[in-house]
Amino acid sequence: MIFAGLPFATLATIFGAAAAVMVGLYILKLRRRVVAVPFSPLWQKILRDKEATSLFSKLKRLLSLLLQLALLALLVLALGDPRAAATLIKGRNVVVLVDASASMQATDVSPNRLAVAKDEVKRLIRGMGGADRMLIAQMDAAITPMGPMSGDTSELERAVDSVKATDARADWPRALRFATDTLRNVDNGEIVVVSDGNLGEATDSSGPVHLGDVKLSYMPVGKAKDNVAITQFSVRRYPLDKSRYEVMLEVKNTSPDPADVELTLLGDGMLVDLTKLRLKPGERLPRFYPNLSGASRTLEAKLAVVGDTKDALPADDHAYALLPERRRAKVLVVSTGDTYLEAALLLDEYLDVTSATPLEYATKYAQKTNTFDTIVFDAATPAELPRTNALYLDPRGPGSPFKIDKELSEPGFDKIDRKHPIVRFTALDQVNIAHGHSFKLEPGDKVIGASEGGGPILVAGTRGGHKMVAMGFDIRESDLPLRVAWPVLLLNTINFFTDEDASYLSSFRTGDVWRIPVGQGPTQATLKLPGGQEQPVPVHEGRAVFLGQRAGFYDLELPATPDQKPGASGADLGAAGNSVHFAANLLDDTESTIAPQEKLTVDGKEAGAVSAFHVGVRREIWIYLLFIAIAITALEWITYHRRITV
Amino acid sequence: MNRREILRRVAFGAVVIAVAAAGLWAYFHYVYYAGPTIAWKRGGKDYELLSPRNLIIAAVGAPFFVWMIGRSLADLPWPQRIISVILRIGFVTLLAFGLARLARTATTQKVCTVFLVDVSESVPDAAIADARAEIQKAIDQRPKDGLIRVITFSARPRVVPMADDATTAPALERHDAIERRERKEKADGKKLGADAATDISSALQLAYGLYPAGYLRRGVIFTDGVQTDGDLLAEANRAREFGVKLYTETYKRPVPGEVALRELRVPDKVRVGEPFELHADIFASRAQKAKATLKQGEAINGLDGVRTLDLKAGENDVTFKSVVRVAGEVTYALDLTDIEEDRFKENNHYTVTAAVPGRPAVLYVEGNTRRASYLASALSAQEFDVDVREPRELPSSLRELERYDFLILSDTPADAVSLTQQDAVESYVRDLGGGFLFAGGENGYGLGGWYHTTIERILPVRMDSEKKKDEPGVAMVLIIDRSGSMTGPKLEMAKAAAKATADTLEGDDMLEVIAFDTSPTKVVKMTSAKYRARIQNDIARIQAGGGTEIFSALDSGYQSLSITRARKKHIILLTDGEAPQGGLRELSQQIAAEGMTLTTVGLGADVDANLLRNMSDLGGGRYYGVSDPSQLPRVFTKETELVSRSAAVEEYFQPRVVAPADFLRGIDMGSSPFLHGYVATKMKPAPAQEILESEIGEPILARWHVGLGWSLAWTSDVKNLWAVEWLKWPGYGQFWGQLVREHMRQKKRQQFDMRAEIDPATGHLKASIDAIGGDDKFENGLDAKFFIKGPQPSQEAKTLDMKQTAPGRYEIDFPLDRYGSFLLHAALSKPVDDGRGGIKMAQVAESYGHVTNPYPREYLALAPDAVTLARAAEITGGKLDPQGFKEVFDPAGQTIVYHMDLWKWFVGAAIALYLLDLLMRRMRLFDRKKTVRPSKAATA
């Protein structure tokens, strides 16, 4: 027996003092009332009784005192909050993994699976043995222990209450690894999984999870299989004609019955398309909406069931996407005149091109380079590094950030890093070049094109925190400008600078770590979640990092920096002013397949049913002590007033 | 026992059962299921009744106590009784409140600090010792009520057992040491390579479970910031939400000597027989030497196998030359050995695998197959599979042609290639992207009658080359049989042939047309060919009728030519029947003697072929036996070409390079031997590109794009006639090899770009394919199968399905639990009609990639990432490298809200109240001296 409340010494003191007072009070002779009794035989009776019962009366007093002392002892003991000493010695150590993934929002059980799961866990807590300890952890895309390993039921119940549903998948191997880490070197470890069982394989990149001696129990939740889900939703601009875009929407019927659904596509909240579909059991139906154009920025897809069709999981019936906004990129061309360059830049209407001679650049623009997104230096090399991204064509001057290694005669693109975004959709192999020069590389530089034996002639790197690309020949001394590859290369480079990549996809996936491009500069940004809450997120290498677990539209507010380009914050997603907008979706097959699994197998072992949690003994002894004390009070009250004790 | 007794016992039993049932009910109702709670706010604090139903005790107790006092026999005055009952009710109420578990939020400033110590492989022992010293410092400085917990982590975290009041820092061990001990292994066991990793976020997650309620949460991370799994920044967000303030401390020990092979890169396209360079990214923490051994497969790489490297401090880009001789999968393994100072051996090895496509197939159609061996063997030596065929074996279906990457049609006359075959060649180039080379010779270009054919249309040169100004024209006489047997299509085709001849001739050429039966008629007198319309009108008027008398007609033609001034004089004689032979041989000889030439065309089976062949032989021309009259125009134009063009230029010359081309690299064209001749052609306008030209500027080699493929014209020949000296030239094979290689069909199928990488946060392989069609359209609805083979050299293969995630994008993401290099391949197919009313899957595109998961990222020897650590600390309100632990333990005005149970206060108060109650009963406070009047009952 140990005391979790007041220490024993204090209890003894309290008891001693209070008992002393009590005994003192009992020693005090109760002054009797003077009662005039006019009938002498009565007196005799009283005196006779008194003599006869004086011993009994003493005994009754003593009994009364003992009752009082017992009551006091109970109360003082309760103050000590006694616990069975076994708590410290032996008992089960249980990690309860409460599945809080999206499928747990299914409403097939009332009010939803997570609420039922939480009730189940509370039942477990109440059924804990005196020596058991438990840790409650929320399992979603991450694993979050809601409190320490504890035997305190109210603390555990509070932990259960703080479990909240997310719109993400469950990272089952991670959760299991956490549980095994927690139970390492602990006796009688047990993992209890409260879930609908759609967790997938317990395997990650380190291989399958091994449980060791830890016991695994499974408490299934949920009953229905009926669900129709949006499993893909995305929008993408066409690579060349960026004014048009295509939407992909995929719906899946995970239930064993056919389903009738109504599919709505909204652009900026306005109806774009409404389709009624009938899905066969288990059918996955992708739909494409090609050649869309217009000013819509936000896209939403909604799914509603029609007729008798049932849909138990509303969380996957709504998907969000944001059309990558096209922003006018400000381009400064510093050249003594190059028709090929100017003509190529005319091809993209979203470029805002300013031309300047090297002299004009020095006098007019050199001090405000940061107002441009990109500067193209055509055979010009200013002494000072521009404070923005720059493309250097044939840089030979002393101010070039890329130093010339050697002169080349008839170089060619013999080696091309085809994965680099600036050479996408180009064929540079056959470009013929009369003269050129190769570059000396600096650490971090990436060779995009190199001539056989001659070295790098197209290089990308970072100088002064800005992206720079250099090409080691005058395009007029090559047939590059006559090829389709030239404008594509140029526009790819500008897109590379502004991060407007053709591969941009319109939404993030919940449960992933998002790296939201925000551009160079800020180290912290404020993220506004779909619910309206705000929280700061760190920015690292131009990307804000966040583990997102909620679906919907997000805003990322960037702090204004003195170096800020007007309207050119990070220049990516839906950048407008100082904020970046993006969307996030669940879109997960496994989560949408809500049919509860009856069995759960990990490491070749099937999880057993939860057992031995039905003892039903509430572990706080003080509560029982107080109940007994109350009962004794009542008893004492009766005995005293009926003069059974005095 | 009487009835009453029995009744009493039964009643007693009933009462006991009732009481027990009530107790049980009460237990489940009040104790086991606490029921809903009641919460409220007051004075900025939250109050909560966790088991409010227990308050009923007070509600039931109060009437009971009052009722009992009414029946009291105790000798107490009423005021005292009333006070006593109030006190007792108060006592029970207090206990009821205790049982109802009133709790309120309270704040505290106690701090619990969890120290997270990186003990991964990348951390030197000295740094771990430093961390322990820091923890000791923290223990010494911690406030009285502060708590300290310690976690060590590498791939997985572990809690280091430590008492709350410990005064010395616990020992910090490397996890592999612990595991070895757990497995009771000896310490000399090998390192746990595969488990080497650092996962800071998992360690943090484990830490969340160590903070007791009511403590401010602090975390101090000792690490080098090299994380291989998880994402510290994303976890820092959650730590912040969880109220954990993080401090990060980087290990400050100097970097020990280390050489790490970070990456070995193979070019995207490696071709058989083509040398290429492998790049190795080698990181060295300080300048030192290392021996590099590169293996291709099992053998040492031939070109560049073993080398001693002088590594400079930092990143080194080392290149190795190699060449692949046999198609298939090639695995390169680079090993670094003999390194003076190196901490990890694990990162000195890297393998990468590339798929080298098989030998390209060339179809070589040669008009003179006996002479095909020169080019065929030269191309074979250049790693091509060459299939030599006769012209009639040229495939006429695309399906057959698809098997080849390049097609050479050399020295073949046009009439040996059917129109279907020509069309197949055109769509092979245009639609399949095949490469096509048309080589000259005696039957090439105009000489072979290729003028105005499909093949001419796809070639970058024209065959109607203009003559040089100073050259005199051609005079030609067509002698056409119009005997009765020619009636009908024969004569019509003969007329068409004559008209075509007029078309083919240049303006300054002369033409005479003689129609003959028993006597010759000059339908067209010797006229300049520029009056084409008139000539053709006259030709149209030829009528059939009469017999066949050749001599007079031929003589008439001969006479006309004799008096005509022209560089070339030529007679074409067309007949379809037998005629008297008298004098014809002699006349033919006469014609040849005058420098004229005579070609004879025999139409149909009735001709005297011997005579006609004889005549043409004597007359220095050719004989054509034509069975189908529709062939006539072709024969005539070919003849005209042959004669009028004098297209074969038989001169010695060295071809000149006009425009640079990739395939000429490494070939010294200046040293190329002389060619002995070529067929004169003329360049088509741009984009046709002239690469080699003759001394008088006529094209020798030209090329242009046709549709997806290349079409090339080589106007000389490729064998021992004009190119006889080239056959001995060392550059011969290389020239043709490189030419074919550059222009051959690049891909059998459409290839889409595959991006594959290992996600650093999860260790998953993420691959995506962008399927974007040539017309800026996304390719949707494809069935994408993903094949992964490896790690090499094991041929273990796995097939997975890729999922379409966006228009034109297919993705896959799965855990890769093996180390080594892997080959990736994706096949994208589309349902098509199988022609029998069903649907079959047809592969439309493919995609290749490779990915290497060389060794645990732990051994990458990454530089400590202080920026990430600083950002992670900042976002939670902490900082990088705090100054001492004062700062860490300082609540800094921060308080933490926790739930304070108040029941103890209620129990305490109840005890006090109880004593008061006792006092109330043991001492008479009222009417102490007053004598009570005798009671009424007594009086009575």
Short mmCIF file of C-alpha atoms in Angstrom, two decimals, chain B residues 203-507:
data_model
loop_
_atom_site.label_atom_id
_atom_site.label_comp_id
_atom_site.label_asym_id
_atom_site.label_seq_id
_atom_site.Cartn_x
_atom_site.Cartn_y
_atom_site.Cartn_z
CA ALA B 203 12.16 10.51 -30.67
CA LEU B 204 10.06 13.62 -30.15
CA GLN B 205 6.87 11.61 -30.39
CA LEU B 206 8.15 9.28 -27.73
CA ALA B 207 9.06 12.29 -25.62
CA TYR B 208 5.48 13.61 -25.65
CA GLY B 209 4.54 10.57 -23.65
CA LEU B 210 7.04 11.39 -20.89
CA TYR B 211 5.70 14.74 -19.78
CA PRO B 212 3.55 14.39 -16.66
CA ALA B 213 0.49 16.57 -16.45
CA GLY B 214 1.08 19.86 -14.77
CA TYR B 215 4.60 20.40 -16.01
CA LEU B 216 5.86 22.90 -18.53
CA ARG B 217 7.34 20.92 -21.38
CA ARG B 218 10.87 21.44 -22.58
CA GLY B 219 12.95 19.42 -24.96
CA VAL B 220 16.66 19.64 -25.56
CA ILE B 221 17.92 17.85 -28.65
CA PHE B 222 21.58 17.00 -28.98
CA THR B 223 22.21 16.04 -32.56
CA ASP B 224 24.28 16.66 -35.63
CA GLY B 225 21.06 17.46 -37.44
CA VAL B 226 21.49 14.65 -39.92
CA GLN B 227 18.09 13.06 -40.13
CA THR B 228 17.41 10.17 -42.39
CA ASP B 229 13.80 9.49 -41.52
CA GLY B 230 10.96 11.71 -40.53
CA ASP B 231 10.89 15.45 -40.69
CA LEU B 232 12.00 17.48 -37.71
CA LEU B 233 10.45 20.71 -39.00
CA ALA B 234 7.02 19.19 -39.47
CA GLU B 235 7.33 17.56 -36.06
CA ALA B 236 8.35 20.89 -34.54
CA ASN B 237 4.96 22.26 -35.59
CA ARG B 238 3.32 19.50 -33.66
CA ALA B 239 5.64 19.91 -30.72
CA ARG B 240 4.57 23.53 -30.61
CA GLU B 241 0.92 22.50 -30.63
CA PHE B 242 1.74 20.10 -27.85
CA GLY B 243 3.29 22.92 -25.86
CA VAL B 244 6.83 21.62 -26.04
CA LYS B 245 9.53 24.24 -26.24
CA LEU B 246 12.50 22.83 -28.07
CA TYR B 247 16.13 23.72 -27.72
CA THR B 248 18.60 22.22 -30.11
CA GLU B 249 22.28 21.78 -29.55
CA THR B 250 24.58 20.74 -32.32
CA TYR B 251 27.53 18.56 -31.64
CA LYS B 252 30.61 20.65 -31.80
CA ARG B 253 33.26 18.03 -32.28
CA PRO B 254 35.36 18.56 -35.38
CA VAL B 255 34.41 16.43 -38.34
CA PRO B 256 36.54 13.32 -38.37
CA GLY B 257 38.23 12.21 -41.54
CA GLU B 258 35.67 10.78 -43.85
CA VAL B 259 35.33 9.84 -47.46
CA ALA B 260 31.84 9.12 -48.70
CA LEU B 261 30.71 8.04 -52.08
CA ARG B 262 27.50 9.95 -52.44
CA GLU B 263 26.39 9.10 -55.91
CA LEU B 264 27.44 7.33 -59.03
CA ARG B 265 25.66 8.61 -62.10
CA VAL B 266 25.25 6.91 -65.43
CA PRO B 267 24.00 8.99 -68.37
CA ASP B 268 20.33 8.58 -69.16
CA LYS B 269 21.05 6.98 -72.45
CA VAL B 270 23.80 4.48 -72.80
CA ARG B 271 24.19 2.80 -76.14
CA VAL B 272 26.04 -0.31 -77.03
CA GLY B 273 29.49 0.46 -78.28
CA GLU B 274 29.31 4.13 -77.50
CA PRO B 275 31.78 5.33 -74.87
CA PHE B 276 30.33 7.43 -72.07
CA GLU B 277 31.31 8.87 -68.74
CA LEU B 278 30.20 7.85 -65.28
CA HIS B 279 30.24 10.56 -62.66
CA ALA B 280 31.00 9.84 -59.05
CA ASP B 281 30.16 12.41 -56.39
CA ILE B 282 32.66 11.84 -53.64
CA PHE B 283 32.64 13.79 -50.43
CA ALA B 284 35.86 14.09 -48.49
CA SER B 285 36.02 15.88 -45.18
CA ARG B 286 39.67 16.66 -45.79
CA ALA B 287 42.02 16.32 -48.70
CA GLN B 288 43.28 12.79 -49.03
CA LYS B 289 43.97 9.98 -51.42
CA ALA B 290 41.78 6.99 -52.16
CA LYS B 291 41.90 4.08 -54.50
CA ALA B 292 38.87 3.71 -56.69
CA THR B 293 37.90 0.43 -58.30
CA LEU B 294 35.10 0.49 -60.81
CA LYS B 295 33.52 -2.75 -61.79
CA GLN B 296 31.26 -3.33 -64.70
CA GLY B 297 29.24 -6.32 -63.69
CA GLU B 298 31.71 -8.74 -62.20
CA ALA B 299 34.74 -7.54 -64.09
CA ILE B 300 36.91 -4.50 -63.64
CA ASN B 301 35.77 -1.75 -65.97
CA GLY B 302 37.91 -2.03 -69.08
CA LEU B 303 38.49 1.57 -70.02
CA ASP B 304 39.01 3.07 -66.63
CA GLY B 305 39.06 0.45 -63.93
CA VAL B 306 41.41 1.19 -61.07
CA ARG B 307 42.61 4.63 -60.23
CA THR B 308 44.12 6.53 -57.36
CA LEU B 309 42.13 9.63 -56.63
CA ASP B 310 43.44 12.82 -55.14
CA LEU B 311 40.40 14.02 -53.32
CA LYS B 312 40.14 17.62 -52.25
CA ALA B 313 38.20 18.64 -49.19
CA GLY B 314 34.53 18.93 -50.02
CA GLU B 315 32.70 17.63 -53.02
CA ASN B 316 34.61 15.87 -55.78
CA ASP B 317 33.25 15.04 -59.18
CA VAL B 318 35.23 12.13 -60.55
CA THR B 319 34.54 10.78 -64.01
CA PHE B 320 35.19 7.30 -65.33
CA LYS B 321 35.06 6.31 -68.95
CA SER B 322 33.27 3.18 -69.88
CA VAL B 323 31.65 1.47 -72.79
CA VAL B 324 29.00 -1.21 -72.88
CA ARG B 325 29.60 -3.97 -75.37
CA VAL B 326 26.53 -6.08 -74.86
CA ALA B 327 23.02 -4.83 -74.52
CA GLY B 328 21.06 -5.54 -71.41
CA GLU B 329 21.32 -4.45 -67.81
CA VAL B 330 24.69 -3.27 -66.70
CA THR B 331 25.56 -2.77 -63.09
CA TYR B 332 28.47 -0.57 -62.13
CA ALA B 333 29.96 -0.84 -58.71
CA LEU B 334 32.46 1.67 -57.44
CA ASP B 335 34.56 0.89 -54.40
CA LEU B 336 36.83 3.26 -52.57
CA THR B 337 39.63 1.64 -50.64
CA ASP B 338 43.00 2.50 -49.11
CA ILE B 339 41.70 5.62 -47.45
CA GLU B 340 43.92 6.95 -44.69
CA GLU B 341 41.24 8.40 -42.51
CA ASP B 342 37.73 7.17 -42.91
CA ARG B 343 35.05 6.80 -40.31
CA PHE B 344 32.53 4.71 -42.15
CA LYS B 345 33.34 1.91 -44.48
CA GLU B 346 29.69 1.61 -45.37
CA ASN B 347 29.64 4.62 -47.63
CA ASN B 348 32.59 3.65 -49.78
CA HIS B 349 30.56 1.48 -52.05
CA TYR B 350 27.93 2.41 -54.58
CA THR B 351 26.21 0.48 -57.27
CA VAL B 352 24.11 1.75 -60.08
CA THR B 353 22.36 -0.10 -62.81
CA ALA B 354 21.48 1.08 -66.27
CA ALA B 355 19.44 -0.62 -68.90
CA VAL B 356 21.31 -0.58 -72.20
CA PRO B 357 19.02 -1.14 -75.11
CA GLY B 358 19.90 -3.94 -77.52
CA ARG B 359 21.77 -3.51 -80.76
CA PRO B 360 19.84 -1.37 -83.17
CA ALA B 361 18.59 -3.15 -86.25
CA VAL B 362 19.34 -1.82 -89.71
CA LEU B 363 17.56 -2.97 -92.83
CA TYR B 364 19.90 -2.63 -95.77
CA VAL B 365 18.19 -2.97 -99.13
CA GLU B 366 20.78 -3.14 -101.85
CA GLY B 367 20.05 -3.23 -105.58
CA ASN B 368 23.24 -5.12 -106.12
CA THR B 369 23.34 -7.54 -103.21
CA ARG B 370 26.65 -9.02 -104.26
CA ARG B 371 28.23 -5.77 -103.27
CA ALA B 372 26.30 -5.34 -100.03
CA SER B 373 28.92 -6.90 -97.79
CA TYR B 374 31.07 -3.77 -97.42
CA LEU B 375 28.55 -1.60 -95.66
CA ALA B 376 26.90 -4.53 -93.92
CA SER B 377 30.10 -5.68 -92.25
CA ALA B 378 31.10 -2.13 -91.40
CA LEU B 379 27.80 -1.58 -89.63
CA SER B 380 28.00 -4.92 -87.87
CA ALA B 381 31.36 -3.88 -86.53
CA GLN B 382 29.67 -0.77 -85.20
CA GLU B 383 27.32 -2.86 -83.07
CA PHE B 384 24.36 -2.94 -85.42
CA ASP B 385 22.30 -5.89 -86.44
CA VAL B 386 22.22 -5.64 -90.21
CA ASP B 387 19.67 -7.36 -92.36
CA VAL B 388 20.61 -7.29 -96.06
CA ARG B 389 17.79 -7.76 -98.52
CA GLU B 390 17.04 -7.48 -102.16
CA PRO B 391 14.72 -4.69 -103.25
CA ARG B 392 11.77 -6.99 -103.75
CA GLU B 393 12.13 -8.11 -100.13
CA LEU B 394 11.66 -4.58 -98.86
CA PRO B 395 8.70 -4.94 -96.49
CA SER B 396 5.51 -3.40 -97.68
CA SER B 397 3.91 -3.32 -94.25
CA LEU B 398 4.65 -1.06 -91.36
CA ARG B 399 4.44 -3.93 -88.96
CA GLU B 400 7.41 -5.54 -90.63
CA LEU B 401 9.35 -2.30 -90.95
CA GLU B 402 8.74 -1.44 -87.30
CA ARG B 403 11.32 -4.02 -86.31
CA TYR B 404 14.09 -1.89 -87.75
CA ASP B 405 15.63 1.25 -86.42
CA PHE B 406 17.14 2.38 -89.68
CA LEU B 407 16.49 1.67 -93.35
CA ILE B 408 19.04 1.98 -96.12
CA LEU B 409 17.87 1.85 -99.72
CA SER B 410 20.93 1.74 -101.91
CA ASP B 411 21.41 1.70 -105.64
CA THR B 412 17.98 0.32 -106.37
CA PRO B 413 16.00 1.24 -109.47
CA ALA B 414 12.62 2.73 -108.85
CA ASP B 415 10.80 0.05 -110.75
CA ALA B 416 12.09 -2.58 -108.34
CA VAL B 417 10.22 -0.95 -105.51
CA SER B 418 6.46 -1.00 -105.65
CA LEU B 419 4.30 1.92 -104.73
CA THR B 420 3.08 0.07 -101.64
CA GLN B 421 6.64 -0.47 -100.51
CA GLN B 422 7.41 3.19 -101.09
CA ASP B 423 4.37 4.22 -99.09
CA ALA B 424 5.41 1.91 -96.30
CA VAL B 425 8.84 3.54 -96.24
CA GLU B 426 7.27 6.96 -96.09
CA SER B 427 5.03 6.18 -93.15
CA TYR B 428 7.87 4.30 -91.46
CA VAL B 429 9.80 7.54 -91.44
CA ARG B 430 6.94 9.93 -90.92
CA ASP B 431 4.85 8.08 -88.35
CA LEU B 432 7.17 5.63 -86.71
CA GLY B 433 10.11 8.00 -86.60
CA GLY B 434 12.36 5.65 -88.47
CA GLY B 435 15.62 6.71 -90.07
CA PHE B 436 15.96 6.40 -93.83
CA LEU B 437 19.04 6.71 -96.00
CA PHE B 438 18.77 6.76 -99.75
CA ALA B 439 22.14 5.96 -101.27
CA GLY B 440 23.06 6.51 -104.88
CA GLY B 441 24.81 4.45 -107.47
CA GLU B 442 24.06 3.62 -111.04
CA ASN B 443 20.44 3.08 -110.18
CA GLY B 444 20.13 5.82 -107.64
CA TYR B 445 18.10 9.00 -107.89
CA GLY B 446 17.32 10.07 -111.43
CA LEU B 447 19.39 7.21 -112.79
CA GLY B 448 17.08 4.75 -111.14
CA GLY B 449 13.98 6.55 -112.33
CA TRP B 450 13.14 7.93 -108.92
CA TYR B 451 12.02 11.27 -110.27
CA HIS B 452 8.50 12.15 -109.14
CA THR B 453 8.18 9.25 -106.76
CA THR B 454 7.11 9.01 -103.15
CA ILE B 455 10.71 8.44 -102.20
CA GLU B 456 11.81 11.62 -103.91
CA ARG B 457 9.16 13.48 -101.97
CA ILE B 458 10.61 12.45 -98.63
CA LEU B 459 14.24 13.03 -99.61
CA PRO B 460 15.94 16.32 -98.87
CA VAL B 461 17.15 16.59 -102.46
CA ARG B 462 15.42 17.05 -105.81
CA MET B 463 16.35 14.90 -108.76
CA ASP B 464 15.53 17.42 -111.52
CA SER B 465 18.84 19.07 -111.08
CA GLU B 466 19.40 21.95 -113.47
CA LYS B 467 22.17 21.59 -115.92
CA LYS B 468 24.96 23.96 -115.91
CA LYS B 469 24.38 26.89 -118.24
CA ASP B 470 27.30 26.25 -120.50
CA GLU B 471 26.24 22.73 -121.25
CA PRO B 472 24.50 22.15 -124.55
CA GLY B 473 21.12 20.50 -124.45
CA VAL B 474 19.91 17.08 -125.33
CA ALA B 475 18.29 16.16 -128.57
CA MET B 476 15.97 13.24 -128.37
CA VAL B 477 13.95 11.39 -130.88
CA LEU B 478 11.06 9.21 -129.81
CA ILE B 479 10.08 6.65 -132.38
CA ILE B 480 6.70 5.22 -131.50
CA ASP B 481 5.06 2.26 -133.15
CA ARG B 482 1.47 3.10 -134.13
CA SER B 483 0.71 -0.09 -135.93
CA GLY B 484 -2.75 -1.59 -135.65
CA SER B 485 -1.70 -3.83 -132.78
CA MET B 486 -0.99 -0.74 -130.67
CA THR B 487 -4.62 0.31 -130.71
CA GLY B 488 -6.15 1.01 -127.33
CA PRO B 489 -4.34 1.36 -124.04
CA LYS B 490 -0.95 0.54 -125.55
CA LEU B 491 -0.96 3.57 -127.78
CA GLU B 492 -2.50 5.75 -125.10
CA MET B 493 0.23 4.81 -122.65
CA ALA B 494 2.85 5.30 -125.34
CA LYS B 495 1.47 8.76 -125.93
CA ALA B 496 1.50 9.44 -122.20
CA ALA B 497 5.07 8.28 -122.08
CA ALA B 498 5.99 10.65 -124.90
CA LYS B 499 4.25 13.50 -123.10
CA ALA B 500 6.10 12.67 -119.88
CA THR B 501 9.33 12.78 -121.80
CA ALA B 502 8.47 16.23 -123.02
CA ASP B 503 7.80 17.19 -119.40
CA THR B 504 11.02 15.78 -118.16
CA LEU B 505 13.16 17.53 -120.71
CA GLU B 506 14.54 20.93 -119.87
CA GLY B 507 13.62 23.96 -121.89
#
